[in-house]
Short mmCIF file of C-alpha atoms in Angstrom, two decimals:
data_model
loop_
_atom_site.label_atom_id
_atom_site.label_comp_id
_atom_site.label_asym_id
_atom_site.label_seq_id
_atom_site.Cartn_x
_atom_site.Cartn_y
_atom_site.Cartn_z
CA ALA C 929 0.02 -0.07 0.04
CA GLN C 930 1.09 3.53 -0.80
CA THR C 931 1.87 5.94 2.08
CA ILE C 932 2.36 9.77 1.94
CA HIS C 933 4.17 11.49 4.66
CA GLN C 934 4.75 15.32 5.22
CA TRP C 935 7.07 16.98 7.47
CA PRO C 936 7.14 19.00 9.72
CA VAL C 937 3.54 18.50 11.07
CA ALA C 938 3.49 22.32 12.11
CA GLU C 939 5.79 25.10 12.22
CA ILE C 940 5.92 28.60 13.68
CA LYS C 941 8.52 30.77 11.70
CA ALA C 942 9.63 34.44 11.73
CA VAL C 943 9.04 36.73 8.75
CA GLY C 944 12.14 36.79 6.52
CA SER C 945 13.48 33.38 7.79
CA PRO C 946 13.89 30.35 5.38
CA LEU C 947 11.50 27.45 5.04
CA SER C 948 11.74 23.95 3.79
CA LEU C 949 8.67 21.51 3.67
CA GLY C 950 9.09 17.99 2.78
CA CYS C 951 7.01 15.24 1.20
CA THR C 952 7.72 11.52 0.80
CA ILE C 953 5.63 8.78 -1.05
CA LYS C 954 6.29 5.21 -0.32
CA GLY C 955 4.96 2.17 -2.17
CA LYS C 956 4.55 3.94 -5.64
CA SER C 957 7.14 4.38 -8.35
CA SER C 958 7.19 7.44 -10.62
CA PRO C 959 4.24 9.21 -9.08
CA ASN C 960 2.90 12.58 -10.11
CA LEU C 961 3.44 14.94 -7.16
CA TYR C 962 1.58 18.19 -6.22
CA TRP C 963 1.91 21.02 -3.78
CA TYR C 964 -1.23 22.77 -2.57
CA TRP C 965 -1.83 25.75 -0.20
CA GLN C 966 -4.87 26.81 1.80
CA ALA C 967 -5.23 29.97 3.64
CA THR C 968 -7.22 29.40 6.83
CA GLY C 969 -10.76 28.87 5.87
CA GLY C 970 -9.67 29.32 2.24
CA THR C 971 -9.79 27.24 -0.90
CA LEU C 972 -7.30 24.69 -2.32
CA GLN C 973 -4.63 26.50 -4.40
CA GLN C 974 -2.38 24.49 -6.54
CA LEU C 975 1.18 25.70 -6.46
CA PHE C 976 3.51 23.19 -8.15
CA TYR C 977 3.38 19.67 -9.75
CA SER C 978 6.06 17.28 -10.98
CA ILE C 979 5.75 14.32 -13.29
CA THR C 980 9.39 13.18 -12.97
CA VAL C 981 12.54 13.67 -11.06
CA GLY C 982 14.22 17.03 -11.62
CA GLN C 983 11.16 18.44 -13.39
CA VAL C 984 8.76 20.97 -11.60
CA GLU C 985 5.98 22.97 -13.23
CA SER C 986 4.78 26.15 -11.48
CA VAL C 987 1.04 26.97 -11.32
CA VAL C 988 1.20 29.82 -8.82
CA GLN C 989 4.45 30.65 -7.23
CA LEU C 990 3.66 32.89 -4.14
CA ASN C 991 7.34 33.45 -3.86
CA LEU C 992 7.95 29.79 -3.15
CA SER C 993 9.91 27.26 -5.14
CA ALA C 994 9.74 23.52 -5.38
CA SER C 995 12.26 20.70 -6.23
CA ARG C 996 12.04 17.00 -6.82
CA PRO C 997 15.43 15.63 -5.96
CA LYS C 998 14.28 11.95 -5.80
CA ASP C 999 11.43 9.97 -7.30
CA ASP C 1000 9.69 9.75 -3.94
CA GLN C 1001 10.55 13.12 -2.62
CA PHE C 1002 9.02 16.67 -3.21
CA ILE C 1003 10.31 19.69 -1.44
CA LEU C 1004 8.75 23.16 -1.00
CA SER C 1005 11.06 25.93 0.02
CA THR C 1006 11.73 29.71 0.24
CA GLU C 1007 14.65 31.75 1.42
CA LYS C 1008 12.48 34.56 2.84
CA LEU C 1009 9.04 33.96 4.51
CA LEU C 1010 6.26 36.39 4.10
CA LEU C 1011 3.28 36.80 6.47
CA SER C 1012 1.06 35.77 3.67
CA HIS C 1013 2.82 32.28 3.44
CA SER C 1014 0.83 31.25 6.67
CA GLY C 1015 -1.62 28.44 6.08
CA PHE C 1016 -1.99 24.74 5.37
CA TYR C 1017 0.35 23.12 2.97
CA LEU C 1018 -0.70 19.79 1.36
CA CYS C 1019 1.27 17.40 -0.74
CA ALA C 1020 -0.55 15.03 -2.97
CA TRP C 1021 0.23 12.28 -5.57
CA ASN C 1022 -1.48 10.33 -8.29
CA GLY C 1023 -0.56 7.59 -10.62
CA ASP C 1024 0.86 7.45 -14.20
CA TRP C 1025 -2.50 8.54 -15.64
CA GLY C 1026 -3.67 12.18 -15.31
CA GLN C 1027 -7.20 11.16 -14.52
CA ASP C 1028 -6.23 9.13 -11.56
CA THR C 1029 -7.46 9.74 -7.99
CA GLN C 1030 -5.46 12.29 -6.07
CA TYR C 1031 -4.06 11.09 -2.62
CA PHE C 1032 -3.41 13.82 -0.10
CA GLY C 1033 -0.98 13.94 2.69
CA PRO C 1034 -1.92 15.00 6.31
CA GLY C 1035 -0.59 18.49 5.61
CA THR C 1036 1.83 20.92 7.30
CA ARG C 1037 0.43 23.96 9.24
CA LEU C 1038 2.50 26.97 9.09
CA LEU C 1039 2.34 30.26 10.89
CA VAL C 1040 4.44 33.04 10.06
CA LEU C 1041 4.90 35.79 12.67
CA GLY N 1427 -8.23 25.57 -20.40
CA ASP N 1428 -10.12 23.21 -18.22
CA SER N 1429 -12.01 24.68 -15.32
CA VAL N 1430 -14.57 23.63 -12.65
CA THR N 1431 -17.17 26.06 -11.21
CA GLN N 1432 -18.90 25.36 -7.88
CA THR N 1433 -21.94 27.68 -7.34
CA GLU N 1434 -22.22 27.64 -3.66
CA GLY N 1435 -19.34 28.80 -1.38
CA GLN N 1436 -21.24 27.78 1.77
CA VAL N 1437 -24.30 25.83 2.63
CA ALA N 1438 -26.01 25.62 5.91
CA LEU N 1439 -28.55 22.90 6.51
CA SER N 1440 -30.28 21.02 9.29
CA GLU N 1441 -30.03 17.24 9.95
CA GLU N 1442 -32.19 15.09 7.46
CA ASP N 1443 -32.26 18.03 4.87
CA PHE N 1444 -31.67 17.29 1.26
CA LEU N 1445 -28.31 18.51 -0.03
CA THR N 1446 -27.46 19.81 -3.54
CA ILE N 1447 -24.06 21.29 -4.35
CA HIS N 1448 -23.72 22.30 -7.93
CA CYS N 1449 -20.73 21.69 -10.01
CA ASN N 1450 -20.23 22.51 -13.73
CA TYR N 1451 -17.14 21.95 -15.74
CA SER N 1452 -15.63 23.12 -18.92
CA ALA N 1453 -13.17 20.70 -20.71
CA SER N 1454 -12.81 18.97 -24.06
CA GLY N 1455 -13.35 15.32 -24.58
CA TYR N 1456 -14.36 13.16 -21.62
CA PRO N 1457 -12.52 14.17 -18.44
CA THR N 1458 -12.77 12.20 -15.20
CA LEU N 1459 -14.83 14.12 -12.63
CA PHE N 1460 -14.23 13.69 -8.87
CA TRP N 1461 -15.87 14.72 -5.53
CA TYR N 1462 -13.37 15.04 -2.66
CA VAL N 1463 -14.30 15.94 0.95
CA GLN N 1464 -12.14 17.62 3.42
CA TYR N 1465 -12.65 17.49 7.19
CA PRO N 1466 -10.95 20.14 9.43
CA GLY N 1467 -7.28 19.68 9.86
CA GLU N 1468 -7.12 17.02 7.26
CA GLY N 1469 -6.23 16.56 3.57
CA PRO N 1470 -8.94 16.06 1.14
CA GLN N 1471 -9.95 12.53 0.47
CA LEU N 1472 -11.80 11.04 -2.41
CA LEU N 1473 -15.59 10.53 -2.16
CA PHE N 1474 -16.13 8.97 -5.60
CA ARG N 1475 -15.40 9.61 -9.23
CA ALA N 1476 -17.04 9.10 -12.62
CA SER N 1477 -15.39 8.67 -16.08
CA ARG N 1478 -18.34 8.34 -18.72
CA ASP N 1479 -21.56 10.14 -19.53
CA LYS N 1480 -24.42 9.06 -17.37
CA GLU N 1481 -22.19 7.22 -15.12
CA LYS N 1482 -23.28 7.65 -11.31
CA GLY N 1483 -20.70 7.92 -8.66
CA SER N 1484 -21.77 7.34 -4.94
CA SER N 1485 -20.42 6.83 -1.56
CA ARG N 1486 -21.74 7.28 2.01
CA GLY N 1487 -25.13 8.29 0.70
CA PHE N 1488 -23.61 10.93 -1.51
CA GLU N 1489 -24.10 10.63 -5.22
CA ALA N 1490 -23.57 12.56 -8.46
CA THR N 1491 -24.18 11.70 -12.18
CA TYR N 1492 -21.91 12.76 -15.08
CA ASP N 1493 -23.87 14.67 -17.48
CA LYS N 1494 -22.03 15.68 -20.59
CA GLY N 1495 -24.95 17.43 -22.07
CA THR N 1496 -25.17 19.99 -19.25
CA THR N 1497 -21.46 19.67 -18.41
CA SER N 1498 -22.51 19.06 -14.73
CA PHE N 1499 -21.62 16.68 -11.78
CA HIS N 1500 -23.84 17.89 -9.09
CA LEU N 1501 -23.46 16.39 -5.63
CA ARG N 1502 -26.68 15.20 -3.81
CA LYS N 1503 -27.57 13.56 -0.62
CA ALA N 1504 -31.20 12.74 0.50
CA SER N 1505 -30.64 13.27 4.25
CA VAL N 1506 -27.51 15.06 5.66
CA GLN N 1507 -26.15 14.41 9.14
CA GLU N 1508 -24.07 16.65 11.40
CA SER N 1509 -21.05 14.34 10.65
CA ASP N 1510 -21.26 15.50 6.93
CA SER N 1511 -20.10 18.94 7.89
CA ALA N 1512 -16.89 19.43 5.81
CA VAL N 1513 -15.61 21.15 2.75
CA TYR N 1514 -16.52 19.53 -0.61
CA TYR N 1515 -14.39 20.00 -3.68
CA CYS N 1516 -15.42 19.18 -7.36
CA ALA N 1517 -12.52 18.36 -9.56
CA LEU N 1518 -11.69 17.15 -13.09
CA SER N 1519 -8.76 15.52 -14.77
CA ASP N 1520 -8.24 15.23 -18.47
CA ASN N 1521 -6.52 12.46 -20.41
CA ASN N 1522 -3.25 14.36 -20.91
CA ASN N 1523 -1.57 13.80 -17.55
CA ASN N 1524 -2.11 17.39 -16.68
CA ALA N 1525 -2.48 18.48 -13.08
CA PRO N 1526 -6.16 18.08 -11.99
CA ARG N 1527 -8.36 21.12 -11.71
CA PHE N 1528 -10.14 21.75 -8.43
CA GLY N 1529 -13.27 23.98 -7.86
CA ALA N 1530 -13.34 26.57 -5.12
CA GLY N 1531 -14.96 24.26 -2.66
CA THR N 1532 -18.15 24.41 -0.84
CA LYS N 1533 -18.41 24.54 2.99
CA LEU N 1534 -21.15 22.47 4.24
CA SER N 1535 -22.50 23.15 7.81
CA VAL N 1536 -25.11 20.78 9.24
CA LYS N 1537 -26.95 21.66 12.47
CA PRO N 1538 -28.29 19.00 14.72
#
């Protein structure tokens, strides 16, 4: 069975500090990987997706970047956090076919002060 | 490009009320359509999906029918419960391995 993990579970960071959020998929080779963001009480905003190692497509950047260093790993980062980065970050995966179901991770809650 | 429109941003009901959340899509060909549910503090999870015209998806008393003629996939439930309170997302995926498109979400609140 496939499992998806996100780390950390939650973070409190200062404005201007760097950030790195991680996501790992186990039990699935060559997944499509996605990053989403939700403001508190807000809608699901797609940020990035990756179909293969080393390749990342940007949907909405929000002064963030993403990388896929390994087949099973997807990283979201920034060198300087903004207050507007606060929210809930979700990683998701689906299979080889674009119409496959998306499976979401448990999320990382970020508060920027 | 492909898109999904959910008409209702918020729906407030009482237990045993009938629920309808409207979803209309714009896409070429035959996209796969999904309903996801998100409970507070969790990631969205699949409710059900449909891939062909007139196909009905259903789960936990919720259902929706793929209607290519009206480009719709409306979510319905005959009798809602307080435990159904959550955010519901309509989504579509095409056949080109593009990232799925999600609607804006509908927050359902059910009073006991």
